[in-house]
Amino acid sequence: SAMLEIKNLHVGINDGTALKPILRGIDLTVAAGEVHAVMGPNGSGKSTLAQVLAGRESYTVTAGSIRYQGRDLFELLPEERSREGIFLAFQYPVEIPGVANIYLLKAALNAQRVHRGEAELDAVDFLALIRDQLRRMGMDEALLYRPVNQGFSGGEKKRNEILQMTVLAPKLAILDETDSGLDIDALKVVADGVQAMRHPERAIILVTHYQRLLDYIVPDRVHVLAQGRIVRSGGPELALELERRGYGWLDAGATPPE
Ligand code: ADP
Ligand code: MG
Ligand code: MG
């Protein structure tokens, strides 16, 4: 059965005066082993979808259902979702001075292990595991000891995000490539990380409006979001078509030409 099954999902955001509808009937099914790209113009609701899956606050689900591994996702708190294998890169709105990156990583991994009935990794074992991973990713160990989010460059944030994902080995990985510019170097970090994470028992949702990213990662399915709806789904060729034609012809309600 599907790892993730989203049916008729409607989500709103309270903008201070009213509940503003953002997602307006999303249907999406993702099976283990698949990589799905969710694309679409700025403001179409891509990040909202990612945030709702992770259980971030400030979104109101007004209709629909999400099943994850056969369970009602809405019954799980954000930290339970994480322990159950859902990963959305930690995206801290503020820097956390004095809290080293490595502590958050270790805490997150150990929370998962305890949940699975496994022993916690001590500092020595954790360091061995993470050093191995850093070596493979060509990352500087110094990143581990930097305070969370403080002064990370774009490329370092991406490396850190991929490192988090790799260490936590999620069942459902959600990457939201937000609108802040990704240079080629950062794109390759993400692409290599995602390729390395492909696994028959893992699903990956790659949210992006960068067609270029899909030059490096060939997704199984591509979905285009416009105005809170999936207006087109297809194979990897859809991403190429978007590169040629842009998003205009796919606006919700519009009839695609020819
Ligand atoms: P995308 O990731 O595709 O660019 P988002 O999910 O970030 O789109 O945003 C979808 C819509 O929701 C946009 O119109 C955006 O302005 C609106 N939105 C997002 N966050 C808020 C918020 N906190 N308050 C009001 N509107 C918001
Ligand atoms: Mg945006
Ligand atoms: Mg976004």
PDB file of C-alpha atoms and ligand atoms in Angstrom:
ATOM      1  CA  SER A   1       0.000   0.000   0.000  1.00  0.00           C
ATOM      2  CA  ALA A   2       1.039   3.607  -0.439  1.00  0.00           C
ATOM      3  CA  MET A   3       3.336   5.196   2.082  1.00  0.00           C
ATOM      4  CA  LEU A   4       1.530   8.507   1.815  1.00  0.00           C
ATOM      5  CA  GLU A   5      -2.015   9.115   0.688  1.00  0.00           C
ATOM      6  CA  ILE A   6      -3.328  12.668   0.565  1.00  0.00           C
ATOM      7  CA  LYS A   7      -6.984  13.069  -0.295  1.00  0.00           C
ATOM      8  CA  ASN A   8      -8.839  16.294  -1.025  1.00  0.00           C
ATOM      9  CA  LEU A   9      -6.587  18.288   1.277  1.00  0.00           C
ATOM     10  CA  HIS A  10      -7.726  21.820   1.979  1.00  0.00           C
ATOM     11  CA  VAL A  11      -5.544  24.061   4.136  1.00  0.00           C
ATOM     12  CA  GLY A  12      -5.883  27.667   5.183  1.00  0.00           C
ATOM     13  CA  ILE A  13      -3.666  30.205   6.883  1.00  0.00           C
ATOM     14  CA  ASN A  14      -4.960  32.816   9.261  1.00  0.00           C
ATOM     15  CA  ASP A  15      -3.567  36.069   7.895  1.00  0.00           C
ATOM     16  CA  GLY A  16      -4.650  38.038  10.938  1.00  0.00           C
ATOM     17  CA  THR A  17      -8.150  38.830   9.812  1.00  0.00           C
ATOM     18  CA  ALA A  18      -9.478  35.710   8.143  1.00  0.00           C
ATOM     19  CA  LEU A  19      -8.655  32.134   7.231  1.00  0.00           C
ATOM     20  CA  LYS A  20      -7.136  32.430   3.788  1.00  0.00           C
ATOM     21  CA  PRO A  21      -7.459  29.264   1.694  1.00  0.00           C
ATOM     22  CA  ILE A  22      -4.052  28.112   0.446  1.00  0.00           C
ATOM     23  CA  LEU A  23      -4.378  24.450  -0.540  1.00  0.00           C
ATOM     24  CA  ARG A  24      -7.646  23.795  -2.319  1.00  0.00           C
ATOM     25  CA  GLY A  25      -8.072  20.071  -2.809  1.00  0.00           C
ATOM     26  CA  ILE A  26      -4.785  18.205  -3.106  1.00  0.00           C
ATOM     27  CA  ASP A  27      -4.750  14.527  -4.036  1.00  0.00           C
ATOM     28  CA  LEU A  28      -1.364  12.872  -3.969  1.00  0.00           C
ATOM     29  CA  THR A  29      -0.240   9.303  -3.453  1.00  0.00           C
ATOM     30  CA  VAL A  30       3.405   8.425  -2.933  1.00  0.00           C
ATOM     31  CA  ALA A  31       4.690   4.858  -2.719  1.00  0.00           C
ATOM     32  CA  ALA A  32       7.861   3.640  -1.059  1.00  0.00           C
ATOM     33  CA  GLY A  33      10.814   3.778  -3.410  1.00  0.00           C
ATOM     34  CA  GLU A  34       9.525   6.783  -5.319  1.00  0.00           C
ATOM     35  CA  VAL A  35      10.826  10.306  -5.730  1.00  0.00           C
ATOM     36  CA  HIS A  36       8.115  12.881  -6.412  1.00  0.00           C
ATOM     37  CA  ALA A  37       8.883  16.429  -7.437  1.00  0.00           C
ATOM     38  CA  VAL A  38       6.362  19.081  -6.485  1.00  0.00           C
ATOM     39  CA  MET A  39       6.839  22.161  -8.606  1.00  0.00           C
ATOM     40  CA  GLY A  40       4.942  25.333  -9.284  1.00  0.00           C
ATOM     41  CA  PRO A  41       5.218  29.086  -9.257  1.00  0.00           C
ATOM     42  CA  ASN A  42       5.977  31.138  -6.200  1.00  0.00           C
ATOM     43  CA  GLY A  43       3.000  31.334  -3.871  1.00  0.00           C
ATOM     44  CA  SER A  44       1.268  28.232  -5.228  1.00  0.00           C
ATOM     45  CA  GLY A  45       1.336  26.448  -1.859  1.00  0.00           C
ATOM     46  CA  LYS A  46       4.356  24.155  -2.147  1.00  0.00           C
ATOM     47  CA  SER A  47       5.852  25.090   1.199  1.00  0.00           C
ATOM     48  CA  THR A  48       2.435  24.942   2.819  1.00  0.00           C
ATOM     49  CA  LEU A  49       2.079  21.338   1.698  1.00  0.00           C
ATOM     50  CA  ALA A  50       5.517  20.463   3.081  1.00  0.00           C
ATOM     51  CA  GLN A  51       4.793  22.195   6.376  1.00  0.00           C
ATOM     52  CA  VAL A  52       1.438  20.507   6.809  1.00  0.00           C
ATOM     53  CA  LEU A  53       3.041  17.101   6.276  1.00  0.00           C
ATOM     54  CA  ALA A  54       5.574  17.873   8.982  1.00  0.00           C
ATOM     55  CA  GLY A  55       2.846  19.144  11.286  1.00  0.00           C
ATOM     56  CA  ARG A  56       4.060  22.692  11.605  1.00  0.00           C
ATOM     57  CA  GLU A  57       1.721  25.014  13.435  1.00  0.00           C
ATOM     58  CA  SER A  58      -0.130  27.979  11.967  1.00  0.00           C
ATOM     59  CA  TYR A  59      -1.848  25.979   9.244  1.00  0.00           C
ATOM     60  CA  THR A  60      -5.459  24.951   9.522  1.00  0.00           C
ATOM     61  CA  VAL A  61      -6.611  21.831   7.752  1.00  0.00           C
ATOM     62  CA  THR A  62     -10.198  22.526   6.738  1.00  0.00           C
ATOM     63  CA  ALA A  63     -10.936  19.333   4.786  1.00  0.00           C
ATOM     64  CA  GLY A  64      -9.424  16.128   3.537  1.00  0.00           C
ATOM     65  CA  SER A  65      -7.237  13.397   4.922  1.00  0.00           C
ATOM     66  CA  ILE A  66      -3.649  12.258   4.965  1.00  0.00           C
ATOM     67  CA  ARG A  67      -2.674   8.678   5.660  1.00  0.00           C
ATOM     68  CA  TYR A  68       0.948   7.826   6.372  1.00  0.00           C
ATOM     69  CA  GLN A  69       1.850   4.151   6.528  1.00  0.00           C
ATOM     70  CA  GLY A  70      -1.808   3.401   6.970  1.00  0.00           C
ATOM     71  CA  ARG A  71      -2.301   5.793   9.877  1.00  0.00           C
ATOM     72  CA  ASP A  72      -4.151   9.071  10.135  1.00  0.00           C
ATOM     73  CA  LEU A  73      -1.321  11.589  10.011  1.00  0.00           C
ATOM     74  CA  PHE A  74      -3.317  14.242  11.831  1.00  0.00           C
ATOM     75  CA  GLU A  75      -3.365  12.066  14.934  1.00  0.00           C
ATOM     76  CA  LEU A  76       0.410  12.385  15.193  1.00  0.00           C
ATOM     77  CA  LEU A  77       2.128  15.360  16.790  1.00  0.00           C
ATOM     78  CA  PRO A  78       5.054  16.850  14.860  1.00  0.00           C
ATOM     79  CA  GLU A  79       7.641  15.093  17.034  1.00  0.00           C
ATOM     80  CA  GLU A  80       5.770  11.798  16.644  1.00  0.00           C
ATOM     81  CA  ARG A  81       5.810  12.225  12.880  1.00  0.00           C
ATOM     82  CA  SER A  82       9.527  12.740  13.054  1.00  0.00           C
ATOM     83  CA  ARG A  83      10.001   9.629  15.183  1.00  0.00           C
ATOM     84  CA  GLU A  84       7.816   7.703  12.760  1.00  0.00           C
ATOM     85  CA  GLY A  85      10.217   8.568   9.980  1.00  0.00           C
ATOM     86  CA  ILE A  86       8.933  11.773   8.432  1.00  0.00           C
ATOM     87  CA  PHE A  87      11.699  14.243   7.778  1.00  0.00           C
ATOM     88  CA  LEU A  88      11.470  17.875   6.881  1.00  0.00           C
ATOM     89  CA  ALA A  89      14.745  19.696   7.198  1.00  0.00           C
ATOM     90  CA  PHE A  90      15.018  21.558  10.452  1.00  0.00           C
ATOM     91  CA  GLN A  91      14.408  25.122   9.457  1.00  0.00           C
ATOM     92  CA  TYR A  92      14.879  27.368  12.402  1.00  0.00           C
ATOM     93  CA  PRO A  93      13.366  30.784  12.021  1.00  0.00           C
ATOM     94  CA  VAL A  94      16.024  32.213  14.272  1.00  0.00           C
ATOM     95  CA  GLU A  95      19.587  31.393  15.074  1.00  0.00           C
ATOM     96  CA  ILE A  96      20.083  29.462  18.293  1.00  0.00           C
ATOM     97  CA  PRO A  97      23.230  30.876  19.831  1.00  0.00           C
ATOM     98  CA  GLY A  98      25.036  28.499  22.143  1.00  0.00           C
ATOM     99  CA  VAL A  99      23.333  25.353  20.816  1.00  0.00           C
ATOM    100  CA  ALA A 100      25.706  23.419  18.630  1.00  0.00           C
ATOM    101  CA  ASN A 101      24.382  21.729  15.558  1.00  0.00           C
ATOM    102  CA  ILE A 102      25.696  18.345  16.722  1.00  0.00           C
ATOM    103  CA  TYR A 103      23.489  18.359  19.826  1.00  0.00           C
ATOM    104  CA  LEU A 104      20.308  18.748  17.848  1.00  0.00           C
ATOM    105  CA  LEU A 105      21.333  15.999  15.453  1.00  0.00           C
ATOM    106  CA  LYS A 106      22.197  13.628  18.262  1.00  0.00           C
ATOM    107  CA  ALA A 107      19.016  14.413  20.178  1.00  0.00           C
ATOM    108  CA  ALA A 108      16.877  13.830  17.094  1.00  0.00           C
ATOM    109  CA  LEU A 109      18.565  10.542  16.258  1.00  0.00           C
ATOM    110  CA  ASN A 110      18.367   9.267  19.827  1.00  0.00           C
ATOM    111  CA  ALA A 111      14.693  10.181  20.098  1.00  0.00           C
ATOM    112  CA  GLN A 112      14.105   7.932  17.097  1.00  0.00           C
ATOM    113  CA  ARG A 113      16.199   5.131  18.491  1.00  0.00           C
ATOM    114  CA  VAL A 114      14.449   5.164  21.845  1.00  0.00           C
ATOM    115  CA  HIS A 115      11.130   5.138  20.010  1.00  0.00           C
ATOM    116  CA  ARG A 116      12.221   1.997  18.142  1.00  0.00           C
ATOM    117  CA  GLY A 117      13.357   0.376  21.366  1.00  0.00           C
ATOM    118  CA  GLU A 118      17.038   0.756  20.533  1.00  0.00           C
ATOM    119  CA  ALA A 119      19.733   2.004  22.862  1.00  0.00           C
ATOM    120  CA  GLU A 120      20.758   5.633  22.606  1.00  0.00           C
ATOM    121  CA  LEU A 121      24.066   6.330  20.933  1.00  0.00           C
ATOM    122  CA  ASP A 122      26.604   7.846  23.264  1.00  0.00           C
ATOM    123  CA  ALA A 123      28.791  10.757  22.217  1.00  0.00           C
ATOM    124  CA  VAL A 124      31.604   8.522  21.000  1.00  0.00           C
ATOM    125  CA  ASP A 125      29.419   6.282  18.839  1.00  0.00           C
ATOM    126  CA  PHE A 126      27.512   9.212  17.481  1.00  0.00           C
ATOM    127  CA  LEU A 127      30.688  11.026  16.539  1.00  0.00           C
ATOM    128  CA  ALA A 128      31.990   7.946  14.740  1.00  0.00           C
ATOM    129  CA  LEU A 129      28.780   7.662  12.761  1.00  0.00           C
ATOM    130  CA  ILE A 130      28.636  11.292  11.850  1.00  0.00           C
ATOM    131  CA  ARG A 131      32.328  11.588  11.002  1.00  0.00           C
ATOM    132  CA  ASP A 132      31.946   8.805   8.520  1.00  0.00           C
ATOM    133  CA  GLN A 133      29.030  10.604   6.949  1.00  0.00           C
ATOM    134  CA  LEU A 134      30.845  13.942   6.868  1.00  0.00           C
ATOM    135  CA  ARG A 135      33.764  12.326   5.110  1.00  0.00           C
ATOM    136  CA  ARG A 136      31.525  10.862   2.474  1.00  0.00           C
ATOM    137  CA  MET A 137      29.877  14.223   1.905  1.00  0.00           C
ATOM    138  CA  GLY A 138      33.149  16.122   1.879  1.00  0.00           C
ATOM    139  CA  MET A 139      32.022  18.257   4.778  1.00  0.00           C
ATOM    140  CA  ASP A 140      34.081  20.062   7.357  1.00  0.00           C
ATOM    141  CA  GLU A 141      33.608  18.749  10.873  1.00  0.00           C
ATOM    142  CA  ALA A 142      33.654  22.305  12.159  1.00  0.00           C
ATOM    143  CA  LEU A 143      30.071  22.641  10.940  1.00  0.00           C
ATOM    144  CA  LEU A 144      28.984  20.301  13.713  1.00  0.00           C
ATOM    145  CA  TYR A 145      30.108  22.657  16.419  1.00  0.00           C
ATOM    146  CA  ARG A 146      28.711  25.830  14.953  1.00  0.00           C
ATOM    147  CA  PRO A 147      25.591  27.155  16.651  1.00  0.00           C
ATOM    148  CA  VAL A 148      22.455  26.175  14.781  1.00  0.00           C
ATOM    149  CA  ASN A 149      21.780  28.351  11.770  1.00  0.00           C
ATOM    150  CA  GLN A 150      24.326  30.955  12.768  1.00  0.00           C
ATOM    151  CA  GLY A 151      26.158  32.433   9.849  1.00  0.00           C
ATOM    152  CA  PHE A 152      25.723  29.392   7.607  1.00  0.00           C
ATOM    153  CA  SER A 153      26.165  30.148   3.942  1.00  0.00           C
ATOM    154  CA  GLY A 154      23.517  28.910   1.510  1.00  0.00           C
ATOM    155  CA  GLY A 155      25.712  25.961   0.570  1.00  0.00           C
ATOM    156  CA  GLU A 156      26.424  25.118   4.198  1.00  0.00           C
ATOM    157  CA  LYS A 157      22.732  25.168   5.049  1.00  0.00           C
ATOM    158  CA  LYS A 158      22.085  22.726   2.232  1.00  0.00           C
ATOM    159  CA  ARG A 159      24.917  20.446   3.310  1.00  0.00           C
ATOM    160  CA  ASN A 160      23.624  20.568   6.839  1.00  0.00           C
ATOM    161  CA  GLU A 161      20.111  19.730   5.700  1.00  0.00           C
ATOM    162  CA  ILE A 162      21.360  16.736   3.733  1.00  0.00           C
ATOM    163  CA  LEU A 163      23.469  15.681   6.700  1.00  0.00           C
ATOM    164  CA  GLN A 164      20.415  15.806   8.964  1.00  0.00           C
ATOM    165  CA  MET A 165      18.463  13.722   6.496  1.00  0.00           C
ATOM    166  CA  THR A 166      21.210  11.170   6.099  1.00  0.00           C
ATOM    167  CA  VAL A 167      21.731  10.746   9.830  1.00  0.00           C
ATOM    168  CA  LEU A 168      18.013  10.366  10.520  1.00  0.00           C
ATOM    169  CA  ALA A 169      17.466   7.986   7.572  1.00  0.00           C
ATOM    170  CA  PRO A 170      13.772   8.868   7.222  1.00  0.00           C
ATOM    171  CA  LYS A 171      11.064   6.798   5.568  1.00  0.00           C
ATOM    172  CA  LEU A 172       9.482   9.871   4.063  1.00  0.00           C
ATOM    173  CA  ALA A 173      11.899  12.683   3.307  1.00  0.00           C
ATOM    174  CA  ILE A 174      10.495  16.061   2.349  1.00  0.00           C
ATOM    175  CA  LEU A 175      12.871  18.649   0.995  1.00  0.00           C
ATOM    176  CA  ASP A 176      11.596  22.134   0.440  1.00  0.00           C
ATOM    177  CA  GLU A 177      13.927  24.070  -1.784  1.00  0.00           C
ATOM    178  CA  THR A 178      12.661  27.471  -0.816  1.00  0.00           C
ATOM    179  CA  ASP A 179      12.870  30.492  -3.026  1.00  0.00           C
ATOM    180  CA  SER A 180      16.167  31.799  -1.744  1.00  0.00           C
ATOM    181  CA  GLY A 181      18.738  31.369  -4.481  1.00  0.00           C
ATOM    182  CA  LEU A 182      20.454  28.036  -4.706  1.00  0.00           C
ATOM    183  CA  ASP A 183      23.717  28.226  -6.580  1.00  0.00           C
ATOM    184  CA  ILE A 184      24.935  25.327  -8.710  1.00  0.00           C
ATOM    185  CA  ASP A 185      27.098  24.078  -5.894  1.00  0.00           C
ATOM    186  CA  ALA A 186      24.160  23.912  -3.486  1.00  0.00           C
ATOM    187  CA  LEU A 187      21.956  22.309  -6.135  1.00  0.00           C
ATOM    188  CA  LYS A 188      24.519  19.557  -6.561  1.00  0.00           C
ATOM    189  CA  VAL A 189      24.710  19.014  -2.816  1.00  0.00           C
ATOM    190  CA  VAL A 190      20.968  18.501  -2.731  1.00  0.00           C
ATOM    191  CA  ALA A 191      20.961  16.351  -5.847  1.00  0.00           C
ATOM    192  CA  ASP A 192      23.740  14.073  -4.639  1.00  0.00           C
ATOM    193  CA  GLY A 193      22.111  13.821  -1.226  1.00  0.00           C
ATOM    194  CA  VAL A 194      18.769  12.844  -2.677  1.00  0.00           C
ATOM    195  CA  GLN A 195      20.301  10.323  -5.061  1.00  0.00           C
ATOM    196  CA  ALA A 196      22.195   8.720  -2.190  1.00  0.00           C
ATOM    197  CA  MET A 197      18.968   8.505  -0.180  1.00  0.00           C
ATOM    198  CA  ARG A 198      16.986   6.721  -2.856  1.00  0.00           C
ATOM    199  CA  HIS A 199      15.917   3.420  -1.393  1.00  0.00           C
ATOM    200  CA  PRO A 200      13.127   0.896  -2.083  1.00  0.00           C
ATOM    201  CA  GLU A 201      11.698   1.500   1.382  1.00  0.00           C
ATOM    202  CA  ARG A 202      11.956   5.264   1.334  1.00  0.00           C
ATOM    203  CA  ALA A 203       9.857   7.925  -0.356  1.00  0.00           C
ATOM    204  CA  ILE A 204      11.158  11.381  -1.193  1.00  0.00           C
ATOM    205  CA  ILE A 205       9.134  14.488  -1.919  1.00  0.00           C
ATOM    206  CA  LEU A 206      11.229  17.185  -3.466  1.00  0.00           C
ATOM    207  CA  VAL A 207       9.540  20.553  -3.420  1.00  0.00           C
ATOM    208  CA  THR A 208      11.184  22.933  -5.801  1.00  0.00           C
ATOM    209  CA  HIS A 209      10.636  25.619  -8.325  1.00  0.00           C
ATOM    210  CA  TYR A 210      14.071  25.028  -9.738  1.00  0.00           C
ATOM    211  CA  GLN A 211      13.742  23.021 -12.883  1.00  0.00           C
ATOM    212  CA  ARG A 212      17.538  22.844 -12.900  1.00  0.00           C
ATOM    213  CA  LEU A 213      17.488  20.617  -9.851  1.00  0.00           C
ATOM    214  CA  LEU A 214      15.713  18.004 -11.924  1.00  0.00           C
ATOM    215  CA  ASP A 215      18.602  17.970 -14.369  1.00  0.00           C
ATOM    216  CA  TYR A 216      20.428  16.096 -11.622  1.00  0.00           C
ATOM    217  CA  ILE A 217      17.603  14.140 -10.031  1.00  0.00           C
ATOM    218  CA  VAL A 218      15.238  12.275 -12.291  1.00  0.00           C
ATOM    219  CA  PRO A 219      11.995  11.994 -10.327  1.00  0.00           C
ATOM    220  CA  ASP A 220       9.475   9.227 -10.812  1.00  0.00           C
ATOM    221  CA  ARG A 221       6.615  11.710 -10.840  1.00  0.00           C
ATOM    222  CA  VAL A 222       6.321  15.444 -11.263  1.00  0.00           C
ATOM    223  CA  HIS A 223       3.350  17.433  -9.963  1.00  0.00           C
ATOM    224  CA  VAL A 224       2.650  21.049 -10.702  1.00  0.00           C
ATOM    225  CA  LEU A 225       0.907  23.106  -8.085  1.00  0.00           C
ATOM    226  CA  ALA A 226      -0.899  26.277  -9.072  1.00  0.00           C
ATOM    227  CA  GLN A 227      -3.133  28.262  -6.772  1.00  0.00           C
ATOM    228  CA  GLY A 228      -3.312  25.455  -4.270  1.00  0.00           C
ATOM    229  CA  ARG A 229      -4.198  22.657  -6.646  1.00  0.00           C
ATOM    230  CA  ILE A 230      -2.256  20.036  -8.540  1.00  0.00           C
ATOM    231  CA  VAL A 231      -2.980  21.118 -12.082  1.00  0.00           C
ATOM    232  CA  ARG A 232      -0.781  18.614 -13.853  1.00  0.00           C
ATOM    233  CA  SER A 233       1.045  15.372 -12.991  1.00  0.00           C
ATOM    234  CA  GLY A 234       3.385  13.435 -15.193  1.00  0.00           C
ATOM    235  CA  GLY A 235       6.735  11.780 -15.539  1.00  0.00           C
ATOM    236  CA  PRO A 236      10.125  13.479 -15.711  1.00  0.00           C
ATOM    237  CA  GLU A 237       9.281  14.853 -19.138  1.00  0.00           C
ATOM    238  CA  LEU A 238       6.832  17.233 -17.500  1.00  0.00           C
ATOM    239  CA  ALA A 239       9.732  19.036 -15.822  1.00  0.00           C
ATOM    240  CA  LEU A 240      11.377  19.497 -19.204  1.00  0.00           C
ATOM    241  CA  GLU A 241       8.174  20.829 -20.657  1.00  0.00           C
ATOM    242  CA  LEU A 242       7.947  23.329 -17.799  1.00  0.00           C
ATOM    243  CA  GLU A 243      11.451  24.479 -18.554  1.00  0.00           C
ATOM    244  CA  ARG A 244      10.463  25.186 -22.142  1.00  0.00           C
ATOM    245  CA  ARG A 245       7.046  26.682 -21.545  1.00  0.00           C
ATOM    246  CA  GLY A 246       7.029  28.039 -18.007  1.00  0.00           C
ATOM    247  CA  TYR A 247       4.006  27.746 -15.769  1.00  0.00           C
ATOM    248  CA  GLY A 248       1.602  30.146 -17.452  1.00  0.00           C
ATOM    249  CA  TRP A 249      -0.223  27.547 -19.526  1.00  0.00           C
ATOM    250  CA  LEU A 250      -0.928  25.475 -16.418  1.00  0.00           C
ATOM    251  CA  ASP A 251      -2.712  28.023 -14.245  1.00  0.00           C
ATOM    252  CA  ALA A 252      -5.573  26.509 -12.306  1.00  0.00           C
ATOM    253  CA  GLY A 253      -8.711  26.681 -14.363  1.00  0.00           C
ATOM    254  CA  ALA A 254      -6.886  27.407 -17.594  1.00  0.00           C
ATOM    255  CA  THR A 255      -7.169  25.001 -20.486  1.00  0.00           C
ATOM    256  CA  PRO A 256      -3.770  23.797 -21.608  1.00  0.00           C
ATOM    257  CA  PRO A 257      -3.044  24.677 -25.241  1.00  0.00           C
ATOM    258  CA  GLU A 258      -3.324  21.913 -27.868  1.00  0.00           C
TER     259      GLU A 258
HETATM  260  P1  ADP B   1       5.203  28.436  -2.289  1.00  0.00           P
HETATM  261  O1  ADP B   1       6.037  27.624  -1.381  1.00  0.00           O
HETATM  262  O2  ADP B   1       4.658  27.661  -3.447  1.00  0.00           O
HETATM  263  O3  ADP B   1       5.922  29.661  -2.765  1.00  0.00           O
HETATM  264  P2  ADP B   1       3.644  29.029   0.064  1.00  0.00           P
HETATM  265  O4  ADP B   1       3.081  27.748   0.542  1.00  0.00           O
HETATM  266  O5  ADP B   1       4.829  29.570   0.762  1.00  0.00           O
HETATM  267  O6  ADP B   1       3.917  28.935  -1.505  1.00  0.00           O
HETATM  268  O7  ADP B   1       2.528  30.148   0.112  1.00  0.00           O
HETATM  269  C1  ADP B   1       1.259  29.935  -0.470  1.00  0.00           C
HETATM  270  C2  ADP B   1       0.407  31.140  -0.219  1.00  0.00           C
HETATM  271  O8  ADP B   1       0.184  31.304   1.173  1.00  0.00           O
HETATM  272  C3  ADP B   1       1.001  32.457  -0.697  1.00  0.00           C
HETATM  273  O9  ADP B   1      -0.024  33.216  -1.267  1.00  0.00           O
HETATM  274  C4  ADP B   1       1.515  33.085   0.565  1.00  0.00           C
HETATM  275  O10 ADP B   1       1.485  34.491   0.455  1.00  0.00           O
HETATM  276  C5  ADP B   1       0.509  32.614   1.568  1.00  0.00           C
HETATM  277  N1  ADP B   1       1.069  32.547   2.909  1.00  0.00           N
HETATM  278  C6  ADP B   1       2.090  31.773   3.317  1.00  0.00           C
HETATM  279  N2  ADP B   1       2.348  31.964   4.628  1.00  0.00           N
HETATM  280  C7  ADP B   1       1.449  32.885   5.049  1.00  0.00           C
HETATM  281  C8  ADP B   1       1.170  33.508   6.309  1.00  0.00           C
HETATM  282  N3  ADP B   1       1.885  33.227   7.397  1.00  0.00           N
HETATM  283  N4  ADP B   1       0.157  34.415   6.361  1.00  0.00           N
HETATM  284  C9  ADP B   1      -0.562  34.693   5.263  1.00  0.00           C
HETATM  285  N5  ADP B   1      -0.375  34.142   4.071  1.00  0.00           N
HETATM  286  C10 ADP B   1       0.629  33.257   3.942  1.00  0.00           C
HETATM  287 MG    MG B   2       7.322  30.921  -1.854  1.00  0.00          MG
HETATM  288 MG    MG B   3       8.028  27.759  -0.815  1.00  0.00          MG
END
